[in-house]
PDB file of C-alpha atoms in Angstrom:
ATOM      1  CA  MET Y   1      46.546   4.143  24.068  1.00 81.00           C
ATOM      2  CA  TYR Y   2      42.887   3.546  23.099  1.00 96.00           C
ATOM      3  CA  TYR Y   3      40.982   5.575  21.061  1.00 97.00           C
ATOM      4  CA  ALA Y   4      37.292   5.142  22.297  1.00 98.00           C
ATOM      5  CA  ASP Y   5      35.005   3.170  24.124  1.00 98.00           C
ATOM      6  CA  TYR Y   6      31.869   2.577  22.846  1.00 98.00           C
ATOM      7  CA  HIS Y   7      29.550   1.055  25.455  1.00 98.00           C
ATOM      8  CA  VAL Y   8      29.466   2.904  28.715  1.00 98.00           C
ATOM      9  CA  HIS Y   9      26.471   3.124  31.096  1.00 98.00           C
ATOM     10  CA  THR Y  10      25.821   5.613  33.933  1.00 98.00           C
ATOM     11  CA  SER Y  11      23.130   5.544  37.179  1.00 96.00           C
ATOM     12  CA  PHE Y  12      20.610   6.644  34.290  1.00 96.00           C
ATOM     13  CA  SER Y  13      20.730   3.077  34.217  1.00 94.00           C
ATOM     14  CA  SER Y  14      18.453   1.041  36.520  1.00 91.00           C
ATOM     15  CA  ASP Y  15      21.705  -1.437  36.919  1.00 91.00           C
ATOM     16  CA  CYS Y  16      24.310   1.029  37.579  1.00 94.00           C
ATOM     17  CA  SER Y  17      25.296   3.793  39.816  1.00 96.00           C
ATOM     18  CA  GLU Y  18      28.092   5.234  38.649  1.00 98.00           C
ATOM     19  CA  LYS Y  19      28.057   9.011  37.811  1.00 98.00           C
ATOM     20  CA  MET Y  20      28.078  10.234  34.365  1.00 98.00           C
ATOM     21  CA  GLU Y  21      30.876  12.502  35.193  1.00 98.00           C
ATOM     22  CA  ASN Y  22      33.059   9.858  36.635  1.00 98.00           C
ATOM     23  CA  GLN Y  23      33.031   7.421  33.736  1.00 98.00           C
ATOM     24  CA  ILE Y  24      33.941  10.634  31.574  1.00 98.00           C
ATOM     25  CA  LYS Y  25      36.923  11.484  34.085  1.00 98.00           C
ATOM     26  CA  THR Y  26      38.176   8.343  33.861  1.00 98.00           C
ATOM     27  CA  ALA Y  27      38.314   8.258  29.939  1.00 98.00           C
ATOM     28  CA  ILE Y  28      39.959  11.228  30.291  1.00 98.00           C
ATOM     29  CA  LYS Y  29      42.418  10.173  32.371  1.00 98.00           C
ATOM     30  CA  LEU Y  30      42.951   6.858  29.961  1.00 98.00           C
ATOM     31  CA  GLY Y  31      43.565   9.059  27.063  1.00 98.00           C
ATOM     32  CA  LEU Y  32      40.606   8.717  25.286  1.00 98.00           C
ATOM     33  CA  LYS Y  33      39.500  10.658  22.289  1.00 98.00           C
ATOM     34  CA  GLU Y  34      35.554   9.962  22.533  1.00 98.00           C
ATOM     35  CA  ILE Y  35      33.589   7.957  25.030  1.00 98.00           C
ATOM     36  CA  ALA Y  36      29.988   6.771  23.628  1.00 98.00           C
ATOM     37  CA  LEU Y  37      27.419   6.909  27.086  1.00 98.00           C
ATOM     38  CA  THR Y  38      25.025   4.003  25.940  1.00 98.00           C
ATOM     39  CA  ASP Y  39      22.517   3.847  28.636  1.00 97.00           C
ATOM     40  CA  HIS Y  40      19.377   1.116  28.806  1.00 95.00           C
ATOM     41  CA  VAL Y  41      16.435   2.083  27.448  1.00 95.00           C
ATOM     42  CA  ASP Y  42      14.339  -1.317  27.936  1.00 95.00           C
ATOM     43  CA  TYR Y  43      10.783  -0.907  27.345  1.00 95.00           C
ATOM     44  CA  ASP Y  44       8.619  -3.714  28.602  1.00 95.00           C
ATOM     45  CA  TYR Y  45      11.382  -5.407  30.537  1.00 94.00           C
ATOM     46  CA  PRO Y  46       9.531  -8.162  32.407  1.00 93.00           C
ATOM     47  CA  ASP Y  47      11.449  -7.419  35.891  1.00 87.00           C
ATOM     48  CA  THR Y  48       9.966  -4.457  37.636  1.00 83.00           C
ATOM     49  CA  ASN Y  49      12.765  -3.827  39.974  1.00 81.00           C
ATOM     50  CA  PHE Y  50      14.729  -2.878  36.517  1.00 80.00           C
ATOM     51  CA  PRO Y  51      12.648  -0.770  34.645  1.00 79.00           C
ATOM     52  CA  PHE Y  52      15.427   0.388  32.520  1.00 86.00           C
ATOM     53  CA  MET Y  53      13.741   3.508  31.456  1.00 89.00           C
ATOM     54  CA  ILE Y  54      15.386   7.317  31.629  1.00 91.00           C
ATOM     55  CA  ASN Y  55      14.098  10.911  32.232  1.00 92.00           C
ATOM     56  CA  TYR Y  56      15.691  11.834  28.566  1.00 92.00           C
ATOM     57  CA  ASP Y  57      14.921  15.489  30.020  1.00 92.00           C
ATOM     58  CA  GLU Y  58      17.235  15.411  33.285  1.00 95.00           C
ATOM     59  CA  TYR Y  59      19.579  13.261  30.887  1.00 96.00           C
ATOM     60  CA  MET Y  60      20.138  15.529  28.363  1.00 97.00           C
ATOM     61  CA  LYS Y  61      20.901  18.300  30.684  1.00 98.00           C
ATOM     62  CA  GLU Y  62      23.511  16.196  32.678  1.00 98.00           C
ATOM     63  CA  PHE Y  63      24.654  15.317  29.318  1.00 98.00           C
ATOM     64  CA  ASN Y  64      25.022  18.720  27.657  1.00 98.00           C
ATOM     65  CA  LYS Y  65      26.331  20.129  30.589  1.00 98.00           C
ATOM     66  CA  LEU Y  66      29.197  17.693  30.855  1.00 98.00           C
ATOM     67  CA  LYS Y  67      29.788  17.864  27.069  1.00 98.00           C
ATOM     68  CA  GLU Y  68      30.495  21.417  27.432  1.00 98.00           C
ATOM     69  CA  LYS Y  69      32.486  21.544  30.489  1.00 98.00           C
ATOM     70  CA  TYR Y  70      35.067  18.494  29.042  1.00 98.00           C
ATOM     71  CA  LYS Y  71      34.656  19.945  25.018  1.00 98.00           C
ATOM     72  CA  ASN Y  72      38.511  20.377  25.354  1.00 98.00           C
ATOM     73  CA  LYS Y  73      39.463  17.250  26.790  1.00 98.00           C
ATOM     74  CA  ILE Y  74      37.164  14.528  25.250  1.00 98.00           C
ATOM     75  CA  ASN Y  75      34.686  14.021  22.542  1.00 98.00           C
ATOM     76  CA  ILE Y  76      31.433  12.755  24.628  1.00 98.00           C
ATOM     77  CA  ILE Y  77      28.787  10.796  22.251  1.00 98.00           C
ATOM     78  CA  LEU Y  78      25.314  10.578  22.669  1.00 98.00           C
ATOM     79  CA  GLY Y  79      24.719   6.864  22.603  1.00 98.00           C
ATOM     80  CA  VAL Y  80      22.025   4.465  23.639  1.00 98.00           C
ATOM     81  CA  GLU Y  81      21.395   0.631  24.178  1.00 98.00           C
ATOM     82  CA  ILE Y  82      17.953  -0.397  22.904  1.00 97.00           C
ATOM     83  CA  GLY Y  83      16.935  -3.517  24.629  1.00 96.00           C
ATOM     84  CA  PHE Y  84      14.827  -4.791  21.573  1.00 97.00           C
ATOM     85  CA  GLN Y  85      11.729  -6.723  21.567  1.00 97.00           C
ATOM     86  CA  PRO Y  86       9.437  -7.118  18.586  1.00 97.00           C
ATOM     87  CA  HIS Y  87       6.118  -6.180  20.592  1.00 97.00           C
ATOM     88  CA  ILE Y  88       7.550  -2.767  21.233  1.00 97.00           C
ATOM     89  CA  VAL Y  89       9.248  -1.541  17.950  1.00 97.00           C
ATOM     90  CA  ASN Y  90       6.646   1.178  17.694  1.00 97.00           C
ATOM     91  CA  GLN Y  91       7.798   2.636  20.916  1.00 96.00           C
ATOM     92  CA  ILE Y  92      11.643   2.288  19.977  1.00 97.00           C
ATOM     93  CA  GLU Y  93      11.118   4.092  16.545  1.00 98.00           C
ATOM     94  CA  ASN Y  94       9.375   6.863  18.421  1.00 97.00           C
ATOM     95  CA  PHE Y  95      11.873   7.496  21.252  1.00 96.00           C
ATOM     96  CA  LEU Y  96      15.070   7.291  18.965  1.00 97.00           C
ATOM     97  CA  ILE Y  97      13.559  10.472  16.735  1.00 97.00           C
ATOM     98  CA  LYS Y  98      13.131  12.549  19.931  1.00 96.00           C
ATOM     99  CA  TYR Y  99      16.655  13.182  20.693  1.00 96.00           C
ATOM    100  CA  PRO Y 100      19.911  13.944  18.409  1.00 97.00           C
ATOM    101  CA  PHE Y 101      21.501  10.080  19.118  1.00 98.00           C
ATOM    102  CA  ASP Y 102      24.844   9.854  17.219  1.00 98.00           C
ATOM    103  CA  PHE Y 103      24.869   5.929  18.224  1.00 98.00           C
ATOM    104  CA  VAL Y 104      22.411   3.207  18.923  1.00 98.00           C
ATOM    105  CA  ILE Y 105      23.197   0.110  20.084  1.00 98.00           C
ATOM    106  CA  CYS Y 106      20.598  -2.638  19.659  1.00 98.00           C
ATOM    107  CA  SER Y 107      20.727  -5.706  22.187  1.00 98.00           C
ATOM    108  CA  MET Y 108      18.340  -8.503  23.338  1.00 97.00           C
ATOM    109  CA  HIS Y 109      18.211  -8.569  27.218  1.00 96.00           C
ATOM    110  CA  VAL Y 110      14.623 -10.554  27.116  1.00 97.00           C
ATOM    111  CA  CYS Y 111      13.793 -13.232  24.648  1.00 97.00           C
ATOM    112  CA  ASP Y 112       9.820 -14.525  23.806  1.00 98.00           C
ATOM    113  CA  LYS Y 113       9.086 -12.104  26.681  1.00 97.00           C
ATOM    114  CA  LEU Y 114      11.394 -14.029  29.337  1.00 97.00           C
ATOM    115  CA  ASP Y 115      14.381 -12.315  31.011  1.00 96.00           C
ATOM    116  CA  LEU Y 116      17.790 -13.913  30.366  1.00 96.00           C
ATOM    117  CA  TYR Y 117      19.155 -12.332  33.389  1.00 94.00           C
ATOM    118  CA  ASN Y 118      16.842 -13.859  35.999  1.00 93.00           C
ATOM    119  CA  GLY Y 119      16.724 -17.253  34.363  1.00 95.00           C
ATOM    120  CA  ASP Y 120      13.344 -17.356  32.990  1.00 97.00           C
ATOM    121  CA  PHE Y 121      14.126 -17.810  29.539  1.00 98.00           C
ATOM    122  CA  PHE Y 122      16.291 -20.884  30.296  1.00 98.00           C
ATOM    123  CA  LYS Y 123      13.688 -23.003  32.231  1.00 97.00           C
ATOM    124  CA  GLY Y 124      13.068 -26.075  30.934  1.00 96.00           C
ATOM    125  CA  LYS Y 125      15.264 -25.540  28.206  1.00 97.00           C
ATOM    126  CA  GLU Y 126      18.226 -28.012  27.301  1.00 96.00           C
ATOM    127  CA  GLN Y 127      21.261 -25.976  26.721  1.00 97.00           C
ATOM    128  CA  LYS Y 128      21.943 -26.296  22.977  1.00 96.00           C
ATOM    129  CA  ASN Y 129      17.828 -25.369  22.450  1.00 97.00           C
ATOM    130  CA  ALA Y 130      18.235 -22.385  24.630  1.00 98.00           C
ATOM    131  CA  TYR Y 131      21.237 -21.046  23.127  1.00 98.00           C
ATOM    132  CA  LEU Y 132      19.378 -21.994  19.282  1.00 98.00           C
ATOM    133  CA  ARG Y 133      16.127 -20.233  20.577  1.00 98.00           C
ATOM    134  CA  TYR Y 134      18.012 -17.123  21.308  1.00 98.00           C
ATOM    135  CA  PHE Y 135      20.042 -16.897  17.792  1.00 98.00           C
ATOM    136  CA  GLU Y 136      16.584 -17.054  15.963  1.00 98.00           C
ATOM    137  CA  CYS Y 137      15.110 -14.160  17.930  1.00 98.00           C
ATOM    138  CA  VAL Y 138      18.462 -12.266  17.007  1.00 98.00           C
ATOM    139  CA  LEU Y 139      17.752 -13.319  13.533  1.00 98.00           C
ATOM    140  CA  ASN Y 140      14.504 -11.990  13.700  1.00 98.00           C
ATOM    141  CA  ASN Y 141      15.373  -8.932  14.986  1.00 97.00           C
ATOM    142  CA  VAL Y 142      18.246  -7.909  12.264  1.00 98.00           C
ATOM    143  CA  ASN Y 143      15.795  -9.064   9.672  1.00 97.00           C
ATOM    144  CA  ASN Y 144      12.929  -6.534  10.736  1.00 95.00           C
ATOM    145  CA  PHE Y 145      14.404  -3.863  12.506  1.00 97.00           C
ATOM    146  CA  LEU Y 146      16.999  -1.229  11.040  1.00 98.00           C
ATOM    147  CA  ASN Y 147      17.148   1.575  13.251  1.00 98.00           C
ATOM    148  CA  TYR Y 148      20.369   0.765  15.013  1.00 98.00           C
ATOM    149  CA  ASP Y 149      24.180   1.182  14.198  1.00 98.00           C
ATOM    150  CA  VAL Y 150      25.463  -2.119  15.745  1.00 98.00           C
ATOM    151  CA  TYR Y 151      24.246  -4.885  17.349  1.00 98.00           C
ATOM    152  CA  GLY Y 152      25.603  -5.660  20.909  1.00 98.00           C
ATOM    153  CA  HIS Y 153      27.188  -8.449  22.180  1.00 98.00           C
ATOM    154  CA  ILE Y 154      25.415 -11.040  19.871  1.00 97.00           C
ATOM    155  CA  ASP Y 155      26.730 -14.364  21.452  1.00 97.00           C
ATOM    156  CA  TYR Y 156      26.457 -13.026  25.040  1.00 96.00           C
ATOM    157  CA  ILE Y 157      23.909 -15.773  25.825  1.00 97.00           C
ATOM    158  CA  ASN Y 158      26.639 -18.115  27.287  1.00 96.00           C
ATOM    159  CA  ARG Y 159      26.773 -15.573  29.679  1.00 95.00           C
ATOM    160  CA  TYR Y 160      23.362 -16.674  31.417  1.00 95.00           C
ATOM    161  CA  GLY Y 161      21.757 -20.220  32.253  1.00 94.00           C
ATOM    162  CA  ASN Y 162      22.523 -22.391  35.180  1.00 88.00           C
ATOM    163  CA  TYR Y 163      24.442 -24.874  32.879  1.00 94.00           C
ATOM    164  CA  ASN Y 164      27.413 -26.977  33.647  1.00 90.00           C
ATOM    165  CA  ASN Y 165      29.491 -25.249  31.473  1.00 91.00           C
ATOM    166  CA  LYS Y 166      29.524 -22.202  29.863  1.00 88.00           C
ATOM    167  CA  ILE Y 167      30.813 -23.018  26.132  1.00 93.00           C
ATOM    168  CA  LEU Y 168      29.181 -21.502  23.259  1.00 97.00           C
ATOM    169  CA  SER Y 169      30.948 -22.765  20.149  1.00 97.00           C
ATOM    170  CA  TYR Y 170      30.625 -20.987  16.524  1.00 98.00           C
ATOM    171  CA  GLU Y 171      30.628 -24.715  14.862  1.00 97.00           C
ATOM    172  CA  ASP Y 172      27.346 -25.752  16.692  1.00 97.00           C
ATOM    173  CA  TYR Y 173      25.483 -22.655  15.484  1.00 98.00           C
ATOM    174  CA  LYS Y 174      27.244 -21.497  12.420  1.00 98.00           C
ATOM    175  CA  ASP Y 175      24.211 -21.559   9.859  1.00 98.00           C
ATOM    176  CA  ILE Y 176      22.248 -19.384  12.051  1.00 98.00           C
ATOM    177  CA  ILE Y 177      25.094 -17.319  13.427  1.00 98.00           C
ATOM    178  CA  ASP Y 178      26.020 -16.781   9.603  1.00 98.00           C
ATOM    179  CA  ALA Y 179      22.467 -15.884   8.795  1.00 98.00           C
ATOM    180  CA  ILE Y 180      22.649 -13.135  11.335  1.00 98.00           C
ATOM    181  CA  LEU Y 181      25.901 -11.645  10.409  1.00 98.00           C
ATOM    182  CA  ASN Y 182      24.730 -11.506   6.214  1.00 98.00           C
ATOM    183  CA  ALA Y 183      21.377  -9.751   7.731  1.00 98.00           C
ATOM    184  CA  ILE Y 184      23.531  -7.419   9.522  1.00 98.00           C
ATOM    185  CA  ILE Y 185      26.155  -6.627   7.017  1.00 98.00           C
ATOM    186  CA  LYS Y 186      23.521  -6.270   4.241  1.00 98.00           C
ATOM    187  CA  SER Y 187      21.724  -3.783   6.218  1.00 98.00           C
ATOM    188  CA  ASP Y 188      24.977  -1.547   6.228  1.00 98.00           C
ATOM    189  CA  LYS Y 189      25.035  -2.023  10.143  1.00 98.00           C
ATOM    190  CA  GLY Y 190      27.797  -3.238  12.287  1.00 98.00           C
ATOM    191  CA  ILE Y 191      28.492  -5.250  15.334  1.00 98.00           C
ATOM    192  CA  GLU Y 192      30.713  -4.471  18.606  1.00 98.00           C
ATOM    193  CA  ILE Y 193      33.359  -6.294  20.155  1.00 98.00           C
ATOM    194  CA  ASN Y 194      32.306  -6.203  23.700  1.00 98.00           C
ATOM    195  CA  THR Y 195      35.205  -7.150  26.761  1.00 98.00           C
ATOM    196  CA  SER Y 196      33.003  -7.478  29.742  1.00 98.00           C
ATOM    197  CA  GLY Y 197      32.934 -11.505  28.837  1.00 97.00           C
ATOM    198  CA  TYR Y 198      35.903 -11.430  30.921  1.00 97.00           C
ATOM    199  CA  ARG Y 199      34.513  -9.645  33.488  1.00 96.00           C
ATOM    200  CA  TYR Y 200      31.754 -12.278  33.744  1.00 94.00           C
ATOM    201  CA  GLY Y 201      34.562 -15.059  33.541  1.00 93.00           C
ATOM    202  CA  LEU Y 202      33.688 -16.460  29.933  1.00 95.00           C
ATOM    203  CA  GLY Y 203      37.557 -15.993  29.045  1.00 96.00           C
ATOM    204  CA  HIS Y 204      36.626 -14.335  25.833  1.00 97.00           C
ATOM    205  CA  THR Y 205      34.673 -11.238  24.016  1.00 98.00           C
ATOM    206  CA  ASN Y 206      31.468 -11.332  22.765  1.00 98.00           C
ATOM    207  CA  PRO Y 207      31.396 -12.195  20.354  1.00 98.00           C
ATOM    208  CA  GLN Y 208      34.178 -14.724  20.285  1.00 98.00           C
ATOM    209  CA  LEU Y 209      37.092 -14.613  17.916  1.00 98.00           C
ATOM    210  CA  PRO Y 210      35.430 -17.226  15.397  1.00 98.00           C
ATOM    211  CA  ILE Y 211      31.963 -15.012  14.949  1.00 98.00           C
ATOM    212  CA  LEU Y 212      34.694 -12.125  14.826  1.00 98.00           C
ATOM    213  CA  LYS Y 213      37.070 -13.936  11.765  1.00 98.00           C
ATOM    214  CA  ARG Y 214      33.581 -14.947   9.905  1.00 98.00           C
ATOM    215  CA  TYR Y 215      32.004 -11.343  10.267  1.00 98.00           C
ATOM    216  CA  LYS Y 216      35.156 -10.485   8.516  1.00 98.00           C
ATOM    217  CA  GLU Y 217      35.097 -13.100   5.810  1.00 98.00           C
ATOM    218  CA  LEU Y 218      31.445 -12.359   5.169  1.00 98.00           C
ATOM    219  CA  GLY Y 219      32.619  -8.822   4.094  1.00 98.00           C
ATOM    220  CA  GLY Y 220      32.048  -7.005   7.548  1.00 98.00           C
ATOM    221  CA  LYS Y 221      33.341  -3.741   8.389  1.00 98.00           C
ATOM    222  CA  ILE Y 222      31.762  -2.051  11.025  1.00 98.00           C
ATOM    223  CA  ILE Y 223      32.832  -2.510  14.481  1.00 98.00           C
ATOM    224  CA  THR Y 224      33.129  -0.550  17.304  1.00 98.00           C
ATOM    225  CA  ILE Y 225      34.901  -1.613  20.900  1.00 98.00           C
ATOM    226  CA  GLY Y 226      33.123  -1.490  24.018  1.00 98.00           C
ATOM    227  CA  SER Y 227      33.922  -2.464  27.904  1.00 98.00           C
ATOM    228  CA  ASP Y 228      30.088  -2.207  28.691  1.00 98.00           C
ATOM    229  CA  SER Y 229      31.487  -0.878  32.100  1.00 98.00           C
ATOM    230  CA  HIS Y 230      28.884  -0.063  34.737  1.00 97.00           C
ATOM    231  CA  ARG Y 231      31.532   0.993  36.932  1.00 97.00           C
ATOM    232  CA  SER Y 232      34.482   3.441  36.087  1.00 97.00           C
ATOM    233  CA  GLN Y 233      37.229   1.071  36.783  1.00 98.00           C
ATOM    234  CA  ASP Y 234      35.654  -0.703  34.085  1.00 98.00           C
ATOM    235  CA  VAL Y 235      35.851   1.721  31.278  1.00 98.00           C
ATOM    236  CA  CYS Y 236      38.855   0.380  28.812  1.00 98.00           C
ATOM    237  CA  ALA Y 237      38.838  -2.813  30.462  1.00 98.00           C
ATOM    238  CA  TYR Y 238      40.638  -5.620  28.568  1.00 98.00           C
ATOM    239  CA  PHE Y 239      40.904  -3.535  25.612  1.00 98.00           C
ATOM    240  CA  ASP Y 240      44.376  -4.830  24.885  1.00 97.00           C
ATOM    241  CA  LYS Y 241      42.768  -8.335  24.508  1.00 97.00           C
ATOM    242  CA  ALA Y 242      39.963  -6.798  22.275  1.00 98.00           C
ATOM    243  CA  TYR Y 243      42.987  -5.161  20.288  1.00 97.00           C
ATOM    244  CA  SER Y 244      44.499  -8.240  20.046  1.00 98.00           C
ATOM    245  CA  ILE Y 245      41.425 -10.051  18.959  1.00 98.00           C
ATOM    246  CA  LEU Y 246      40.203  -7.663  16.117  1.00 98.00           C
ATOM    247  CA  LYS Y 247      43.961  -8.130  14.509  1.00 97.00           C
ATOM    248  CA  GLU Y 248      44.024 -11.592  14.801  1.00 98.00           C
ATOM    249  CA  ALA Y 249      40.546 -11.716  12.987  1.00 98.00           C
ATOM    250  CA  GLY Y 250      41.647  -9.683  10.045  1.00 98.00           C
ATOM    251  CA  PHE Y 251      40.631  -6.047  10.998  1.00 98.00           C
ATOM    252  CA  SER Y 252      42.517  -3.060  10.750  1.00 97.00           C
ATOM    253  CA  GLU Y 253      40.152  -0.146  11.608  1.00 98.00           C
ATOM    254  CA  ILE Y 254      37.618   0.464  14.136  1.00 98.00           C
ATOM    255  CA  THR Y 255      34.501   2.369  13.585  1.00 98.00           C
ATOM    256  CA  VAL Y 256      33.374   5.576  15.667  1.00 98.00           C
ATOM    257  CA  PHE Y 257      29.922   7.513  15.111  1.00 98.00           C
ATOM    258  CA  LYS Y 258      28.715  11.038  14.796  1.00 98.00           C
ATOM    259  CA  ASN Y 259      24.753  11.727  13.847  1.00 98.00           C
ATOM    260  CA  ARG Y 260      24.752   8.021  12.985  1.00 98.00           C
ATOM    261  CA  LYS Y 261      27.097   7.858  10.441  1.00 98.00           C
ATOM    262  CA  PRO Y 262      30.024   5.584  11.046  1.00 98.00           C
ATOM    263  CA  SER Y 263      33.765   6.786  10.088  1.00 98.00           C
ATOM    264  CA  PHE Y 264      37.111   4.386  10.499  1.00 98.00           C
ATOM    265  CA  ILE Y 265      40.322   4.720  12.713  1.00 97.00           C
ATOM    266  CA  LYS Y 266      43.343   2.733  12.315  1.00 96.00           C
ATOM    267  CA  ILE Y 267      44.292   0.501  14.906  1.00 91.00           C
TER     268      ILE Y 267
END
């Protein structure tokens, strides 16, 4: 039995059609103690077909209704996945103080104002240069933004880009990845282990095992497990692999959050 899934989307996210209640019911069937609903908020997202903005007045009505309805069966965590870009930091800060979030994921879906998903970011870039520029942007983010709890799918850049292979080796980028991990640890923040890499055919979690090992070696303690589910059948998908990888990396605990404060659960 798993304790919690800390990265779950609902139909309030522009790229998801699964009802909030379906995600919660699935988590209950799986025996989870907690589920963190972390819908997308991406200000100034370049693809107008995916605005990634939420009417939080409506969101909170649904969230509070379901939290009360299922309070004796599961703890429902109010989370959010912030799509970070440096020029929208004030909008993000103003947004985060308006609602009582328990948990905030900081992710980067747009780099240099160019979309990763549709491939704009990769145009005219060789693979190694594209990956390096992505990590440079992540490093800038964690050095200049602190209002988050875990950084999302740090090395998922290899999910995208029309290259011949999807290989991203820690050794090829170890200096900048180490700088990112050190900045996260110094700021008392954490990372997630995101299992969606298996669904996307990468054959690994994000981050990969070598990065997880390095995070532990550098003193990293805060780590959540998330499926990045956009469908109810993907809640807790590949968590067996994630737990095994965490143990191999040297972790004996996972992290959960309440009121933006971490606590630790033995695995």
